Coordinates of C-alpha atoms in Angstrom, one line a residue:
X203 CA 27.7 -10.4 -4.8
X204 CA 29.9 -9.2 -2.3
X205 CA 29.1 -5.6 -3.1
X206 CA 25.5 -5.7 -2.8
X207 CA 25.5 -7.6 0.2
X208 CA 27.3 -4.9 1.8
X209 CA 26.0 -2.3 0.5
X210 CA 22.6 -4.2 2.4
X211 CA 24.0 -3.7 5.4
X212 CA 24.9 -0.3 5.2
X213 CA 21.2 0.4 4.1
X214 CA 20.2 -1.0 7.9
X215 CA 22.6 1.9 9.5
X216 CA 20.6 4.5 8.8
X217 CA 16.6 3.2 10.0
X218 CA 14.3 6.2 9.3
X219 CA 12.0 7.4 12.5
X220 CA 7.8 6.3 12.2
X221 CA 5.3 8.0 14.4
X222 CA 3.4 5.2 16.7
X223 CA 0.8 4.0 14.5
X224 CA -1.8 4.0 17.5
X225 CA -1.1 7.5 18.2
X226 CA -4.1 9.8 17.9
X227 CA -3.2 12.0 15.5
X228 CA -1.5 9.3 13.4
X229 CA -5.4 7.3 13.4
X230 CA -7.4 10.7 12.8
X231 CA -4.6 11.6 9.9
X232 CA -5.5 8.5 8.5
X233 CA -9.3 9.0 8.2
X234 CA -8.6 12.9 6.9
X235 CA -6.7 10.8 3.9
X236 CA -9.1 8.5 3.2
X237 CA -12.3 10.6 3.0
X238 CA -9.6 13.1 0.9
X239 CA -8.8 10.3 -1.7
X240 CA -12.7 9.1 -1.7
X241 CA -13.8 12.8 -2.8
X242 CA -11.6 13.7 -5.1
X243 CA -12.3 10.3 -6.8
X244 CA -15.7 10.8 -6.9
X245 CA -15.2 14.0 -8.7
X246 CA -12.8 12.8 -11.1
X247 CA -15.6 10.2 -11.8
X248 CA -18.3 12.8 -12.3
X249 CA -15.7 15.0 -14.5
X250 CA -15.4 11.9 -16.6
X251 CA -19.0 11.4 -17.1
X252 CA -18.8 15.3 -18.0
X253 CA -16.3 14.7 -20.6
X254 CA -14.0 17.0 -19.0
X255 CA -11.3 14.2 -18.3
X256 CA -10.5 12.0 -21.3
X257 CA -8.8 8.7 -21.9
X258 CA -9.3 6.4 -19.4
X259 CA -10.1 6.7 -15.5
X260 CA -9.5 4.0 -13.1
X261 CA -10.0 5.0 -9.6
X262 CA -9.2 3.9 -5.6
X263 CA -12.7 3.6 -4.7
X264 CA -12.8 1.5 -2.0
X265 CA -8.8 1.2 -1.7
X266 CA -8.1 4.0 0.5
X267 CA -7.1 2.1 3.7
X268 CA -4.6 0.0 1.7
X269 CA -3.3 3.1 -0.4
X270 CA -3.2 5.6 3.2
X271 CA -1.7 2.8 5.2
X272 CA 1.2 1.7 2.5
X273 CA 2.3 5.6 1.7
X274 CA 2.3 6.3 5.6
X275 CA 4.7 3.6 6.2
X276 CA 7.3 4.9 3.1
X277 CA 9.9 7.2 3.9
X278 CA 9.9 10.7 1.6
X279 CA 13.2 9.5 0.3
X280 CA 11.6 6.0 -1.2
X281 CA 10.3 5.8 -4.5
X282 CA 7.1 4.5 -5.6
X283 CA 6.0 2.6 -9.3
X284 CA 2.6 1.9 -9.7
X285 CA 0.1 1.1 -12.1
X286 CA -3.2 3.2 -14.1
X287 CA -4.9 3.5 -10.2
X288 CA -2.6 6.2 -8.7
X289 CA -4.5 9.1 -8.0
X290 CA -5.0 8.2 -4.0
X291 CA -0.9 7.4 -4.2
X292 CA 0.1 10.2 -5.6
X293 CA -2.3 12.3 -2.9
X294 CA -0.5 9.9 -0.4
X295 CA 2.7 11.2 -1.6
X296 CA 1.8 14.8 -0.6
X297 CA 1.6 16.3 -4.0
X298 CA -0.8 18.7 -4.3
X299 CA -4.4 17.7 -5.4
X300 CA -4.8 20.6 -8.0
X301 CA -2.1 19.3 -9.8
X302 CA -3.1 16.0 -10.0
X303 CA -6.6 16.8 -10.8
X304 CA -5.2 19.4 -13.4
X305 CA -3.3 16.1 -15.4
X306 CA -6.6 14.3 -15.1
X307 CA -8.0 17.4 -16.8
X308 CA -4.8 17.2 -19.6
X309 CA -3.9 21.0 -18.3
X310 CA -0.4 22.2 -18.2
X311 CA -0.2 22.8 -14.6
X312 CA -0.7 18.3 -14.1
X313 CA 2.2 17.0 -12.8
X314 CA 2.6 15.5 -15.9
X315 CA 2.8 18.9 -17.4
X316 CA -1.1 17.7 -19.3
X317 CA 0.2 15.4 -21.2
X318 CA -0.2 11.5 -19.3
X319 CA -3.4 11.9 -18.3
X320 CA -4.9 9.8 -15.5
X321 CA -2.7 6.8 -15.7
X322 CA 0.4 8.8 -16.4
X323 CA 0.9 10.8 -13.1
X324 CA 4.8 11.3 -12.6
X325 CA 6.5 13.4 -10.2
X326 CA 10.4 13.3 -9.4
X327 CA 10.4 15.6 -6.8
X328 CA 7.5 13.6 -4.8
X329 CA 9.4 10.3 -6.6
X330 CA 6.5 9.2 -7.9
X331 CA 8.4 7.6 -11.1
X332 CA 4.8 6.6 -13.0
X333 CA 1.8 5.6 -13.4
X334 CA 2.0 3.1 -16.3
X335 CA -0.8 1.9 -18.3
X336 CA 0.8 -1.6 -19.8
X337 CA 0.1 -4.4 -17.1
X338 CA 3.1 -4.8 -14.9
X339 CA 5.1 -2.2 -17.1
X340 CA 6.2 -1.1 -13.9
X341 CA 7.8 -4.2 -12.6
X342 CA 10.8 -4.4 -14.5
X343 CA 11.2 -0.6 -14.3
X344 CA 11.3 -0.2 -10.4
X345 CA 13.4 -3.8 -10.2
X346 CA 15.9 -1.7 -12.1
X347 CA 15.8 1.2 -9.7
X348 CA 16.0 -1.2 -7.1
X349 CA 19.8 -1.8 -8.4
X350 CA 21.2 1.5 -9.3
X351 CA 20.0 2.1 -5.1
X352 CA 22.0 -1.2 -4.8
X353 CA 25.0 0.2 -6.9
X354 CA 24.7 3.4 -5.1
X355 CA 24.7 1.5 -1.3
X356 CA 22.1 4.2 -1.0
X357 CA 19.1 4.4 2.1
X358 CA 16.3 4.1 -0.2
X359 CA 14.2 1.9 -1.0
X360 CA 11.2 0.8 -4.0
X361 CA 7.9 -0.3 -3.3
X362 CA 6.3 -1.4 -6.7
X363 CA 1.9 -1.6 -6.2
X364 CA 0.3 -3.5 -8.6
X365 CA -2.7 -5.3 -9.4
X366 CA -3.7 -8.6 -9.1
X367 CA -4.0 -9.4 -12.6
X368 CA -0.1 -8.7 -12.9
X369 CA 0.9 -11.5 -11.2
X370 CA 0.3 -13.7 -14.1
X371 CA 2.8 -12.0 -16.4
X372 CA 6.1 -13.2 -16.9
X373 CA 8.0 -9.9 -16.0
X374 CA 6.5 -10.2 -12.9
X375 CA 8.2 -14.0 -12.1
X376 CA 11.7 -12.3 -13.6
X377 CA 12.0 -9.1 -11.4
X378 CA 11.0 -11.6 -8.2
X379 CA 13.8 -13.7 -9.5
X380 CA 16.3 -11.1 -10.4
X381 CA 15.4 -9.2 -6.9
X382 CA 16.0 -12.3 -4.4
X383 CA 19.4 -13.0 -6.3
X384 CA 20.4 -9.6 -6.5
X385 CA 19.1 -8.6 -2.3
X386 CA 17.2 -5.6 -4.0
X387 CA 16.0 -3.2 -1.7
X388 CA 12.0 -3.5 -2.6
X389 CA 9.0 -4.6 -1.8
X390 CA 5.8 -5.5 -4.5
X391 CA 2.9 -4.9 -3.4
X392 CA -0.1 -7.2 -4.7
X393 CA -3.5 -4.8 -4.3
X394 CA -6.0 -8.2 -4.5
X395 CA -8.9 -6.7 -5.4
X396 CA -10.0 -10.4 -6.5
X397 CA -10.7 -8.9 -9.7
X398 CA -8.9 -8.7 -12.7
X399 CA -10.9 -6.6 -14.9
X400 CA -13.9 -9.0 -14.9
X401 CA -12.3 -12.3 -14.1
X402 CA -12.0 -13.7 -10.6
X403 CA -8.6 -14.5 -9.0
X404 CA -9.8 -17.7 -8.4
X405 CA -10.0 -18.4 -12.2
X406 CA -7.0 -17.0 -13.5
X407 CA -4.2 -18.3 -10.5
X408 CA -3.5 -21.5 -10.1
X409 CA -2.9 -20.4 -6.6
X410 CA -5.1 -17.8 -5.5
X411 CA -3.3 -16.4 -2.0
X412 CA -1.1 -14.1 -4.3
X413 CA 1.6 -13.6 -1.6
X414 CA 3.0 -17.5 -1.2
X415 CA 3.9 -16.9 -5.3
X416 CA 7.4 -15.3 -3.5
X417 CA 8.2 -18.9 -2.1
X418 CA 9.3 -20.0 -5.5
X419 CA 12.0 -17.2 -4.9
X420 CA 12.7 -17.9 -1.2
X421 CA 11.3 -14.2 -1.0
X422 CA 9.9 -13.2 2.4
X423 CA 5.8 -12.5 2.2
X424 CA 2.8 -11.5 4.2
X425 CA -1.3 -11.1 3.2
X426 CA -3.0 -8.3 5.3
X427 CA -6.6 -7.1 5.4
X428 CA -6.5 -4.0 2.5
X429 CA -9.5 -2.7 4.5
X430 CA -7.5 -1.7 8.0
X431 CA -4.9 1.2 7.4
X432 CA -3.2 0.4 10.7
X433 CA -2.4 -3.3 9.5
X434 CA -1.3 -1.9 6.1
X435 CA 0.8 0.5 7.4
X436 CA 2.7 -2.2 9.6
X437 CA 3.3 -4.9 7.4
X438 CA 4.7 -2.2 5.2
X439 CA 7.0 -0.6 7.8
X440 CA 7.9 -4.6 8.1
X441 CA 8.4 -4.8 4.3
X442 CA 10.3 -2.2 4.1
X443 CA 12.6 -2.7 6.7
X444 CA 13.1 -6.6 5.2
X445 CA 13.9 -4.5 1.8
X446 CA 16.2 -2.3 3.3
X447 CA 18.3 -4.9 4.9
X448 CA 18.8 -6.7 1.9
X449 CA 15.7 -8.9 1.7
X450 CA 13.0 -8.1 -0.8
X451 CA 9.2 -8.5 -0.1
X452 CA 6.7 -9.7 -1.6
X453 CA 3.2 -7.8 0.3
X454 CA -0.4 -8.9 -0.4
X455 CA -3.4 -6.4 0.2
X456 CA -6.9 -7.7 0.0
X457 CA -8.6 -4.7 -0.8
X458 CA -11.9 -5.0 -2.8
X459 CA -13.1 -1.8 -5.1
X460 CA -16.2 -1.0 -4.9
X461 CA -16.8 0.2 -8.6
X462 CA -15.9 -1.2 -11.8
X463 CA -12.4 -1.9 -13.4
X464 CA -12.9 1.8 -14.9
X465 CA -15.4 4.9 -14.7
X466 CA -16.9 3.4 -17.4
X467 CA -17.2 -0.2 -16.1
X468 CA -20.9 -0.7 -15.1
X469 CA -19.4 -4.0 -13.2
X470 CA -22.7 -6.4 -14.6
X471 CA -20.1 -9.2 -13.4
X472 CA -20.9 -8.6 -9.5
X473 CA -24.0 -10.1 -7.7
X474 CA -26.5 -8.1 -6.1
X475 CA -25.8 -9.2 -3.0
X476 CA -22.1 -8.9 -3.6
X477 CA -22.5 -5.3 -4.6
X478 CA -24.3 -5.2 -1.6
X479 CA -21.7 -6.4 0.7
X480 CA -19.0 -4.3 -0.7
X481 CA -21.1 -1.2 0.3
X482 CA -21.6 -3.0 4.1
X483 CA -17.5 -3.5 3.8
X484 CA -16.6 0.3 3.2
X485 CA -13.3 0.6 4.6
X486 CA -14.0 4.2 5.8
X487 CA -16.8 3.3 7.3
X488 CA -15.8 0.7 9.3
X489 CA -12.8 2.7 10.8
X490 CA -15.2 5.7 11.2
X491 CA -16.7 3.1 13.6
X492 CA -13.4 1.6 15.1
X493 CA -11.9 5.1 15.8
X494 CA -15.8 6.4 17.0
X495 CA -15.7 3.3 19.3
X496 CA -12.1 4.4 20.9
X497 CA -13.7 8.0 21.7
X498 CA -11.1 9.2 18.6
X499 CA -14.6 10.4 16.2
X500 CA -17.5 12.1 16.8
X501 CA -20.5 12.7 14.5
X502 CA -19.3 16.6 14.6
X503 CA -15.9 15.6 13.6
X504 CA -17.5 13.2 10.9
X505 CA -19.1 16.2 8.9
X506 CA -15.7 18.5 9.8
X507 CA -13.5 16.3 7.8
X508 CA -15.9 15.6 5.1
X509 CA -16.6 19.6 4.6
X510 CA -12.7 19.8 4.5
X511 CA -12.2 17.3 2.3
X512 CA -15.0 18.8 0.2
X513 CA -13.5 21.6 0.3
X514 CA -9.6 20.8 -1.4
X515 CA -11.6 18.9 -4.4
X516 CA -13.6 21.9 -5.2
X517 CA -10.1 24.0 -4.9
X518 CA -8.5 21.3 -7.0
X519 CA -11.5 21.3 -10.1
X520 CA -10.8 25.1 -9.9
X521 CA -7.7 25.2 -10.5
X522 CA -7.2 22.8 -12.9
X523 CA -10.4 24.4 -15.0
X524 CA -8.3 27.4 -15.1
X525 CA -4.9 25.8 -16.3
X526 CA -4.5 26.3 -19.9
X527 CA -3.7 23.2 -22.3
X528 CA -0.5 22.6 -23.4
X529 CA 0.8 24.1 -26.4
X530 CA 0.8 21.7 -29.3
X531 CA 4.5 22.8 -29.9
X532 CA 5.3 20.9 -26.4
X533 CA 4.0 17.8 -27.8
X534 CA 7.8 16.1 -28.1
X535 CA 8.8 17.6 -25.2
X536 CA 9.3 14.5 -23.5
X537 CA 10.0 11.6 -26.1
X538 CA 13.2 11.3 -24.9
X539 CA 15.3 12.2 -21.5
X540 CA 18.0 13.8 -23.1
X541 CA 18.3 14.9 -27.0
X542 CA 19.2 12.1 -29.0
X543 CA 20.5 12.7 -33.0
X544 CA 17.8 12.4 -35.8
X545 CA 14.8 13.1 -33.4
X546 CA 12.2 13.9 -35.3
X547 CA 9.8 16.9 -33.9
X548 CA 7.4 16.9 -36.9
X549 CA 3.9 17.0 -35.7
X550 CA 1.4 14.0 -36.9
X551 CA 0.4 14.4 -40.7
X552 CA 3.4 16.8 -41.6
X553 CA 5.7 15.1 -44.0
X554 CA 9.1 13.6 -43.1
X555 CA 11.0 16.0 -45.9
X556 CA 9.5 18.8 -48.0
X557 CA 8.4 17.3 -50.9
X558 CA 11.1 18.5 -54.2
X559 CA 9.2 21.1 -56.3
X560 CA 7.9 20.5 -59.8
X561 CA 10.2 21.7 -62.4
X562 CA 9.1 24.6 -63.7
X563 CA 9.6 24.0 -67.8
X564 CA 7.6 20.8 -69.5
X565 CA 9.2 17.4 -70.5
X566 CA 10.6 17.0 -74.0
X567 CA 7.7 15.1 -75.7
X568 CA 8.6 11.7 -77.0
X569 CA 7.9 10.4 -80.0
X570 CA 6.8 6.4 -79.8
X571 CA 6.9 3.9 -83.1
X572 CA 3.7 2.5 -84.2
X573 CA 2.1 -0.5 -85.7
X574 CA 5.8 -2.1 -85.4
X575 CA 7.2 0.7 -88.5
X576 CA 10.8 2.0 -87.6
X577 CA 11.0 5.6 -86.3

């Protein structure tokens, strides 16, 4: 224990510099990010529809201020876990939209080289360490980086996004424990979209304000409005700081999405009139309002950063239509991290071993007593 209290301390030597979050260009890069992720989510739905991305497509409709405000407050350094909704995060992250919209497409140019797909995006360099498609299959996985950081008294820190939904699972209640006894440099972050799948939070938590579940590990926690970037971004940069002096964190988002659990989701579960108010609760809208009201936005500047934004998602359908597919020969590229004996690389239906040949002369025939008389 001794060990990885120090090793907290050293992480606090070394606090990485923020811009002001109330700086101009800080608010306005904000808004460019959101309108990015909101277009090129709209166009991955639409390639869906068009059967040019298969699988399954969840997407951060209506997330953006939460996604914009929690990558803005991570340092390049940090890693990020998350679960099947990524594509904003991994935008956040600065990788390039073509690639990502080129792994949605299954091409070999995706950051996943084609083959994970939409809830698979991975990219080291970026340290974007998944995308997973099991429900809190990312919890125990980014505890565990969490502790080699530990081992390694290193700067970084893990933030771990999840849904709401994932707060029911046991592996989430272990990694909390494990983290607060271990002072594991990361913070969980609880997107409450107040849905999971179809089923309210309401009737699947016995106590519904996500973020108090980290008293039962004398964890530090906060709830902030998903909708407002700037508050995301600073109870991150608080998270995260908590994390990096030894104290892990436990962050709740209210963020509401404004489609179904998936593209194909037609969301029958939702009201009229709630469907109605999530449209009147667009988080871009409203801080296209708030930054128009501080003299930050104009209608001109509106329609700039759309066109822009426009224009990278039509750049990004471009180039992943013209990625070719992975070869099929690639397929076990990347069963395992390093080769491991008696790995098979047969390819589904091929048999295990050749089958032994028929021999070539015919059996002796035998000849069989009958009626119970003696050969």
């Amino acid at each position: 224990m001794a060990t990885r209290t120090s090793a907290a301390k050293r992480r606090t030597e070394t606090p990485s510099p923020h811009p002001e979050t109330r700086d101009t260009d800080a608010l306005l890069g904000f808004y460019r990010q959101m309108v990015l992720i909101r277009r090129f989510e709209e166009r991955a739905a639409r390639a869906y529809t068009q059967a040019e991305i298969g699988g399954y497509c969840h997407l951060n409709l209506g997330e953006e201020a939460t996604v914009t405000g929690l990558m803005s407050a991570m340092d390049p350094s940090d890693y990020l876990f998350t679960n099947y909704r990524e594509h904003g995060y991994a935008i956040g992250r600065d990788i390039a939209p073509g690639r990502i919209m080129a792994e949605l497409y299954g091409r070999r140019d995706g950051v996943s080289r084609g083959w994970g797909g939409s809830m698979h995006l991975f990219d080291l360099e970026a340290r974007l360490l998944g995308g997973y498609g099991i429900v809190g299959g990312q919890v125990p996985l980014a505890t565990g980086a969490a502790l080699a950081i530990d081992y390694r008294s290193g700067p970084e820190a893990v933030v771990c996004v999840m849904g709401d939904g994932t707060t029911n699972i046991g592996a989430f209640h272990e990694s909390l424990n494990i983290a607060s006894l271990w002072n594991l440099p990361i913070v969980y972050v609880v997107v409450n979209n107040g849905l999971g799948m179809g089923t309210t939070v309401e009737k699947a938590a016995g106590e519904p304000e996500l973020y108090k579940r980290a008293a039962s590990y004398r964890m530090p926690s906060a709830r902030v409005d998903g909708n407002d970037p700037v508050a995301v971004r600073e109870a991150a940069l608080a998270a995260l700081a908590s994390a990096r002096s030894g104290r892990p964190f436990l962050l709740e988002t209210v963020s509401e999405r404004l489609k179904g659990h998936s593209v194909v989701d037609p969301a029958k579960y939702r009201t009229r009139d709630e469907a109605e108010a999530l449209k009147a609760a667009d988080p871009i809208a409203a801080f296209a309002v708030r930054l128009a009201a501080d003299g930050l936005l104009t209608d001109e500047l509106i329609a700039e950063v759309d066109a822009d934004a426009m224009r990278v998602v039509a750049d990004a359908v471009a180039f992943a239509e013209a990625s070719p597919h992975p070869s099929v020969d690639t397929l076990f590229d990347y069963t395992y991290a390093t080769p491991v004996p008696n790995d098979s690389r047969r390819l589904p239906g091929e048999p295990l071993f050749a089958p032994a040949p028929f021999p070539s002369a015919s059996f002796p025939s035998a000849s069989f007593p009958s009626n119970g008389a003696s050969a």
